[in-house]
Coordinates of C-alpha atoms in Angstrom, one line a residue:
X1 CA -27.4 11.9 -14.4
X2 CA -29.6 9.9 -15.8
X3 CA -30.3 10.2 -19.7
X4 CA -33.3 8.8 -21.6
X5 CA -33.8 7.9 -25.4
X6 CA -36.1 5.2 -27.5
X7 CA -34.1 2.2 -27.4
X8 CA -31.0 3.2 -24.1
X9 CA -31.4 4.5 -20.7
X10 CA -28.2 5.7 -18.7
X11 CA -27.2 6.6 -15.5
X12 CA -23.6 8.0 -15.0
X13 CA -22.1 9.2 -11.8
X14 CA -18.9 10.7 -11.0
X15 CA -19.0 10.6 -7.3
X16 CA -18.0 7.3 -6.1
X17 CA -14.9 5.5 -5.7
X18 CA -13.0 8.7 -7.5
X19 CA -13.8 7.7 -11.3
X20 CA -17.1 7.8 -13.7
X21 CA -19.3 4.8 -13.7
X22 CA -21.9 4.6 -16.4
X23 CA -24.9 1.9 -16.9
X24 CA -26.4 1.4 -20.2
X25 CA -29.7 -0.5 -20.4
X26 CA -30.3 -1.5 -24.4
X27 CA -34.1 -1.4 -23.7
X28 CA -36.8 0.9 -24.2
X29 CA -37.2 3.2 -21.3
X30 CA -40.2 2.4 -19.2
X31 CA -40.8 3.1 -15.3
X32 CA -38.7 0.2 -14.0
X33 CA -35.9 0.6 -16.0
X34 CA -35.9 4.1 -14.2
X35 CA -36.4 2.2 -11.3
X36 CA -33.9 -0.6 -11.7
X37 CA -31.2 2.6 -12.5
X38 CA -31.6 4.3 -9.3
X39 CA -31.4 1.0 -7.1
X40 CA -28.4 0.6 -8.9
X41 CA -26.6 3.9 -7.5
X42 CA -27.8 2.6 -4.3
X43 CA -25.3 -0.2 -4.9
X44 CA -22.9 1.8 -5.5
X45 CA -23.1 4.8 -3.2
X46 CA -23.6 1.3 -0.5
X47 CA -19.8 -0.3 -1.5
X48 CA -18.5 3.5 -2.1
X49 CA -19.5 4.2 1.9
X50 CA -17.9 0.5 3.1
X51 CA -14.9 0.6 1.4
X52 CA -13.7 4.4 1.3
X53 CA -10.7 4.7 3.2
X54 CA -10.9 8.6 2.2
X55 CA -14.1 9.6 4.6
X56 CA -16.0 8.8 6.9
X57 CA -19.9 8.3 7.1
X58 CA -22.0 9.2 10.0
X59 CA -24.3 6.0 8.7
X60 CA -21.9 3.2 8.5
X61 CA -18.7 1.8 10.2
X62 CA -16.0 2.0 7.1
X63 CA -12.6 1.5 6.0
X64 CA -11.7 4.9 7.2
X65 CA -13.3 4.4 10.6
X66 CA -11.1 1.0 11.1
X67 CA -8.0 2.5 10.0
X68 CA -8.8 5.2 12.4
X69 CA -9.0 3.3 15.3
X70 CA -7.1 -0.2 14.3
X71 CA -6.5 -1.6 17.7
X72 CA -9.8 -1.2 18.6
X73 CA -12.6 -3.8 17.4
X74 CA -14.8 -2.5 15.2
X75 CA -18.5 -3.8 14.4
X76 CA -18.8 -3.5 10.6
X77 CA -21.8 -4.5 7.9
X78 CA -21.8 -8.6 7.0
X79 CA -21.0 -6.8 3.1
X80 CA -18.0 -5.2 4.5
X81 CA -16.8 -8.8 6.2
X82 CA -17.1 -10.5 3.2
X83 CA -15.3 -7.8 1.4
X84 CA -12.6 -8.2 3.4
X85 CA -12.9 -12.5 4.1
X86 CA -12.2 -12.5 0.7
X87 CA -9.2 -10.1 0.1
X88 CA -7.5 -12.0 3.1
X89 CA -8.0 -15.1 1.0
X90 CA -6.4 -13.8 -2.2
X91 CA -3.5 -12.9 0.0
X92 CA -2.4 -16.4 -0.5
X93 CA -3.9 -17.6 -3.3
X94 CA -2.0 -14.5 -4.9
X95 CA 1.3 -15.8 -3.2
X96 CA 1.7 -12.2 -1.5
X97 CA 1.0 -10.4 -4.3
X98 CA -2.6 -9.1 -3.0
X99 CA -2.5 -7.6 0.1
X100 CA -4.9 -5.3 2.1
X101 CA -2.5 -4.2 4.5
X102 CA -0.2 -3.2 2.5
X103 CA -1.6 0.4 3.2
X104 CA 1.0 1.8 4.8
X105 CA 3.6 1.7 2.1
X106 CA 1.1 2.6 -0.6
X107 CA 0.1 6.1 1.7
X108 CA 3.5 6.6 1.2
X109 CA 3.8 6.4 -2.8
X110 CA 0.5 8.4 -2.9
X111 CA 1.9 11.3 -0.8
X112 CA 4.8 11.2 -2.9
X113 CA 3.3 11.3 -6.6
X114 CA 0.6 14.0 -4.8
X115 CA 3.1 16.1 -3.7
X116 CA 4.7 15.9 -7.0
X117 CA 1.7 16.3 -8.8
X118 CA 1.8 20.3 -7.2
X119 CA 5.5 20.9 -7.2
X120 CA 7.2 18.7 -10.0
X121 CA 10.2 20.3 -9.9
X122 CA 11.3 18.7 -6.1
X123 CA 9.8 14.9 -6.5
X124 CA 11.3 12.2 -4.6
X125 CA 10.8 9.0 -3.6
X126 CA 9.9 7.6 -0.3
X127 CA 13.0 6.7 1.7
X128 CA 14.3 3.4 2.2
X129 CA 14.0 3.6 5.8
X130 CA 10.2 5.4 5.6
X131 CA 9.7 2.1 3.3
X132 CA 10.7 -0.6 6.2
X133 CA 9.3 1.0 9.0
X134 CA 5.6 0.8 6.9
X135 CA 6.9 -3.0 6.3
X136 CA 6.5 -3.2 10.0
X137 CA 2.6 -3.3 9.3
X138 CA 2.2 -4.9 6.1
X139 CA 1.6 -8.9 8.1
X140 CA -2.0 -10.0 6.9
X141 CA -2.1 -12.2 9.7
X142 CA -2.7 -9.7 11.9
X143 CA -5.8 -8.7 10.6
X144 CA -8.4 -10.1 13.1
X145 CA -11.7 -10.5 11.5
X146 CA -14.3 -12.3 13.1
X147 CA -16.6 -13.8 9.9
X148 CA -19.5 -14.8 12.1
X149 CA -19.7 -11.9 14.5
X150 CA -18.4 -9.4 11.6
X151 CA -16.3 -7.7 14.1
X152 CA -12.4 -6.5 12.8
X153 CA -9.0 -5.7 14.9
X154 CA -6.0 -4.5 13.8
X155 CA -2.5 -4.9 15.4
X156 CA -1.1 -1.0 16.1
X157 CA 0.4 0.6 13.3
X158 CA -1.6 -1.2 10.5
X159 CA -4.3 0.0 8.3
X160 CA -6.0 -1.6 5.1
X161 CA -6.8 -0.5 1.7
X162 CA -9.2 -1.8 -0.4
X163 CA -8.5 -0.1 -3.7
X164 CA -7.6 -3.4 -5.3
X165 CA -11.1 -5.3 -4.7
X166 CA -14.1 -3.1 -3.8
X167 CA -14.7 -1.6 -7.4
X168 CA -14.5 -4.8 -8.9
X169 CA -16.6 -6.4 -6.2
X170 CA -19.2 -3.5 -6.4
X171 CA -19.4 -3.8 -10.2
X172 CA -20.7 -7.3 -9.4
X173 CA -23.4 -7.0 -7.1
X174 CA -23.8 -3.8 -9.3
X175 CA -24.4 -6.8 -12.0
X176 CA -26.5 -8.8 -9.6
X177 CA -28.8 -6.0 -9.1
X178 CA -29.6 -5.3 -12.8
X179 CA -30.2 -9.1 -13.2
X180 CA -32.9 -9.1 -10.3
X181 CA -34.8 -6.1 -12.0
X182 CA -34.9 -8.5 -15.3
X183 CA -32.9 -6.2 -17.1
X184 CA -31.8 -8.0 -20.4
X185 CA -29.1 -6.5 -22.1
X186 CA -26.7 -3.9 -20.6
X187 CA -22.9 -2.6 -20.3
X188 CA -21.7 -0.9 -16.9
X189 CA -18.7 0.6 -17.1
X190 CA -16.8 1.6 -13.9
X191 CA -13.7 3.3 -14.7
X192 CA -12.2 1.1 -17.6
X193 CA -14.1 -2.3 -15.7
X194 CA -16.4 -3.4 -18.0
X195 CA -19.2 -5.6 -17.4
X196 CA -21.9 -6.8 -19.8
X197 CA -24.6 -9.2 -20.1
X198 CA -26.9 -10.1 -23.5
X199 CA -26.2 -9.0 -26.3
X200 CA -25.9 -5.9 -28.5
X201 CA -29.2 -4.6 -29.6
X202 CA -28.3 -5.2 -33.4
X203 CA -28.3 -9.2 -32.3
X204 CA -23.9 -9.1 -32.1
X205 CA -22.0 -9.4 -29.2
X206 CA -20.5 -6.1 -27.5
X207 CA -17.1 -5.1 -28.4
X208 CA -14.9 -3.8 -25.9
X209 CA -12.0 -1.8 -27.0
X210 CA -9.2 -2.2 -25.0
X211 CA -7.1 1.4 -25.3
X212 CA -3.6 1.5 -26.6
X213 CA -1.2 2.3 -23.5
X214 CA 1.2 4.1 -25.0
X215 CA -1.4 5.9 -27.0
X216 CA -2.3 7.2 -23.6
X217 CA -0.1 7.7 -22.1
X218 CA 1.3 10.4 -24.7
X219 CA -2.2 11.9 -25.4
X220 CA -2.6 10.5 -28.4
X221 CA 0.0 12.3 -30.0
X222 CA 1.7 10.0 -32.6
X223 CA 0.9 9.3 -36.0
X224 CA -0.1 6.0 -35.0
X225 CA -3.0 7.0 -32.6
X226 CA -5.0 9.1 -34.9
X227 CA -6.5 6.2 -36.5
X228 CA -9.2 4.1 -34.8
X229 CA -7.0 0.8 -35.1
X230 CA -3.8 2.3 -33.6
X231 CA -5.7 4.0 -30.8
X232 CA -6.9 0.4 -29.7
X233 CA -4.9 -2.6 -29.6
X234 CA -7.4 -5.1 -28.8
X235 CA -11.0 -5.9 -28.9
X236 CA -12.9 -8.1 -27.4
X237 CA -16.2 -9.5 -28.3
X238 CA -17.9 -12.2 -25.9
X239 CA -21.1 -12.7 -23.9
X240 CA -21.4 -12.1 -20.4
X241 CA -18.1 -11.1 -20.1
X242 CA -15.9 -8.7 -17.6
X243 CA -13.0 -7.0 -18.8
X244 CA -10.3 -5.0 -16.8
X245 CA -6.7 -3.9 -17.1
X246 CA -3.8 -3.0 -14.6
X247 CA -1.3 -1.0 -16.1
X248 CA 1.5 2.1 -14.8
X249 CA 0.7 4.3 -17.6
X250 CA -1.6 6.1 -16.0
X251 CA -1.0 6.8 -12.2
X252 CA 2.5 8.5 -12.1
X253 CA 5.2 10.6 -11.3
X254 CA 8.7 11.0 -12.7
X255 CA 11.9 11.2 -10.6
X256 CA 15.0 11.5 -12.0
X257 CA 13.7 10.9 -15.7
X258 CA 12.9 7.2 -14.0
X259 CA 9.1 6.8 -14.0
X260 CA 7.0 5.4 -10.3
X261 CA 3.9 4.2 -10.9
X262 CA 0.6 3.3 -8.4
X263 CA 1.2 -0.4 -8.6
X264 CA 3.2 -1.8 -5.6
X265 CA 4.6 -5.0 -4.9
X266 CA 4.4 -6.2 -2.0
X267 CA 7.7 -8.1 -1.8
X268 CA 10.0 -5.5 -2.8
X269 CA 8.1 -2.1 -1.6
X270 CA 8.4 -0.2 -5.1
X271 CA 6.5 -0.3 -7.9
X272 CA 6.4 -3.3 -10.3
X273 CA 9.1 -2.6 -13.0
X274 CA 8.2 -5.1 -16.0
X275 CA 5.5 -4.7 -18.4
X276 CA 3.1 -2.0 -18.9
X277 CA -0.5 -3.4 -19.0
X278 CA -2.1 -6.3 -18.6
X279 CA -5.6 -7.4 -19.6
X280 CA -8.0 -9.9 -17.8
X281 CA -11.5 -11.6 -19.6
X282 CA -13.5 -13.3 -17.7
X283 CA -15.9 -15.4 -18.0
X284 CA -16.9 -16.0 -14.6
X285 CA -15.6 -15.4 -11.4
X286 CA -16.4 -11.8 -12.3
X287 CA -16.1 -10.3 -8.8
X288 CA -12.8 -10.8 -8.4
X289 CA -11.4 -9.1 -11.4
X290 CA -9.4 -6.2 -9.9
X291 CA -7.6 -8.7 -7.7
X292 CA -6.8 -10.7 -10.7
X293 CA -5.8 -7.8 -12.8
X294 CA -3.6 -6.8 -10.3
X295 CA -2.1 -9.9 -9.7
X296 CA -1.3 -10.7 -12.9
X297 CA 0.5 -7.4 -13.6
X298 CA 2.7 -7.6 -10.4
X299 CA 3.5 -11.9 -11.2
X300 CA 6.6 -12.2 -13.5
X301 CA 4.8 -13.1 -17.2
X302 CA 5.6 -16.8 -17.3
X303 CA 3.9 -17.4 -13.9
X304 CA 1.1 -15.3 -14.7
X305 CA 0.3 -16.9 -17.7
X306 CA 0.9 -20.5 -15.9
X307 CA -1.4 -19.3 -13.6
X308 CA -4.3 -18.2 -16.6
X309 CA -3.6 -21.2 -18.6
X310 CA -4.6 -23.2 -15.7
X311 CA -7.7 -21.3 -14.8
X312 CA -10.5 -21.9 -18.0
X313 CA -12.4 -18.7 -17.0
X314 CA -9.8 -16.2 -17.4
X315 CA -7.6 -15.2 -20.6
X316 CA -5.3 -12.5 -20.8
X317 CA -2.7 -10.3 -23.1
X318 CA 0.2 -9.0 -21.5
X319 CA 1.1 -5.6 -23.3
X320 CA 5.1 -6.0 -22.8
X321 CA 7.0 -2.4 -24.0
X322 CA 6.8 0.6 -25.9
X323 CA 7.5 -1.4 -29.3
X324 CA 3.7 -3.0 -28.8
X325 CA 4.9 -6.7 -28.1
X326 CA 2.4 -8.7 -27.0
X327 CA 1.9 -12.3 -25.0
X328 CA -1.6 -14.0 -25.0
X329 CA -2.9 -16.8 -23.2
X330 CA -3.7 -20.2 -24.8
X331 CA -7.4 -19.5 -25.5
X332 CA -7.4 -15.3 -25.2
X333 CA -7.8 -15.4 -29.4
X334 CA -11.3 -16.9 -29.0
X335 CA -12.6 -13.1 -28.1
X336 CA -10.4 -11.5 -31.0
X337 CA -12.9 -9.4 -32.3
X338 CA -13.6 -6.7 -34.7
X339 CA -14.1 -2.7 -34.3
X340 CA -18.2 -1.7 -35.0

């Protein structure tokens, strides 16, 4: 849908990559705003297609189609190959904690919460032995991709998911794009990743609001989350600038009164136990924000902020427990801003 008004035009879609993604262009509406809007959904219906390992497309060799097929080798678009050169990559500059081919364990979790999702009175887990047998599959190194030739193999057994990269990497070229058309001042939102560039019509940077977990998480219940500053325990003011969290207060399901959550790590097979959200600025870098997110969340808190303070294009806040404690990094308060 695209809306039009004097000074904004939109475009929001809820068909791709399972969430809504909405572009706002500050600028009068004129043909190639129009314009620049739909070659943006072609961005995104382009990455949506690549990287969906949900469907297949008649059009394009996908995620789906490799997982398919894995021990056969697959000729895939240069954008999917560089997709997936660059997950690989994270694998060890994560130190394990990102890892494509960790999609056999996660089908499992998502079966589960699913299945509890339509009968919540008989969830489980997955089984320990379920869990090491998907282990089997989980080796990065068998991934065979061919960067020149942008061919891919995988070993039997395996399959990839790239739920922890694509969106991210989408909302960049998505980014790129809008820059091309000389757009001068937008926000894209995909899902809770936010990217903007310019500045706010009024002359002030954006504000991002960065929603309290546990406000939520509980519906907004509490006493707490009626109020504009205890619905939001952050917000972030910057130019440029890509924000994204990771979190287990979403995604779901209870077991024994013991909660199980979408994020898995890699070196134990089970979601990630500490914490409850963590969130990533950047300030360049952008593309690789989901990784980063989820890296962050799954590291222990003193190597993830190691790892930040190191890095002068990311900050972070680590969103600890239900009480609302809080860890920054060094230089996070330099986007403290204020709710307008």
């Amino acid at each position: 849908m695209i809306t039009l008004d004097d000074q904004t035009a939109s475009l929001t879609t809820l068909k791709y990559f399972g969430t809504s993604i909405t572009i706002s262009l500050y600028q009068a509406p004129t043909e190639q705003t129009r314009a620049s809007l739909c070659r943006a959904l072609s961005v995104i219906q382009e990455y949506h297609y690549l990287a969906s390992d949900y469907s297949t497309y008649p059009h394009v060799t996908n995620v789906k189609s490799v997982n398919e097929a894995p021990e056969l080798s697959h000729e895939i678009d240069p954008q999917l190959t560089a997709l997936i050169a660059s997950a690989i990559d994270w694998h060890e500059q994560s130190r394990g904690r990102f890892n494509i081919a960790l999609s056999p364990v996660i089908a499992l979790w998502r079966a589960q919460r699913f299945a509890c999702e339509k009968q919540k009175d008989n969830c489980s887990i997955p089984g320990e032995m379920a869990l090491k047998q998907a282990a089997a599959h989980i080796d990065v190194d068998k991934i065979r991709l061919d960067r020149q030739s942008n061919k891919i193999q995988l070993a039997e057994g395996m399959s990839i998911d790239l739920g922890g990269i694509a969106k991210g990497w989408m909302v960049e070229k998505l980014y790129d794009q809008l820059i091309r058309d000389g757009m001068s001042r937008f926000v894209i939102n995909a899902g809770g990743n936010i990217r903007h560039y310019g500045l706010h019509p009024s002359g002030r940077y954006f504000n991002i609001a960065i929603e309290d977990p546990i406000c939520r998480q509980n519906h907004y219940r509490s006493s707490k989350c009626q109020s504009e500053q205890g619905r939001y325990h952050e917000i972030i003011a910057g130019s440029d600038l890509t924000v994204v969290s990771s979190g287990n207060y979403l995604k779901y399901f209870m077991v024994d009164g013991k909660k199980f959550h979408h994020i898995i790590d890699p070196k134990t097979l089970y979601p990630e136990t500490e914490g409850i959200s963590v969130t990533v600025v950047l300030s360049d870098n952008q593309i690789y924000a989901d990784v980063i997110s989820t890296m962050l969340f799954l590291m222990p808190v003193d190597e993830g902020l190691e790892y930040v303070n190191s890095q002068p294009w990311i900050e972070a806040i680590w969103y600890i427990n239900a009480k609302g404690e809080k860890i920054r990094s060094s230089d996070f308060n330099q986007y403290t801003g204020k709710l307008k």
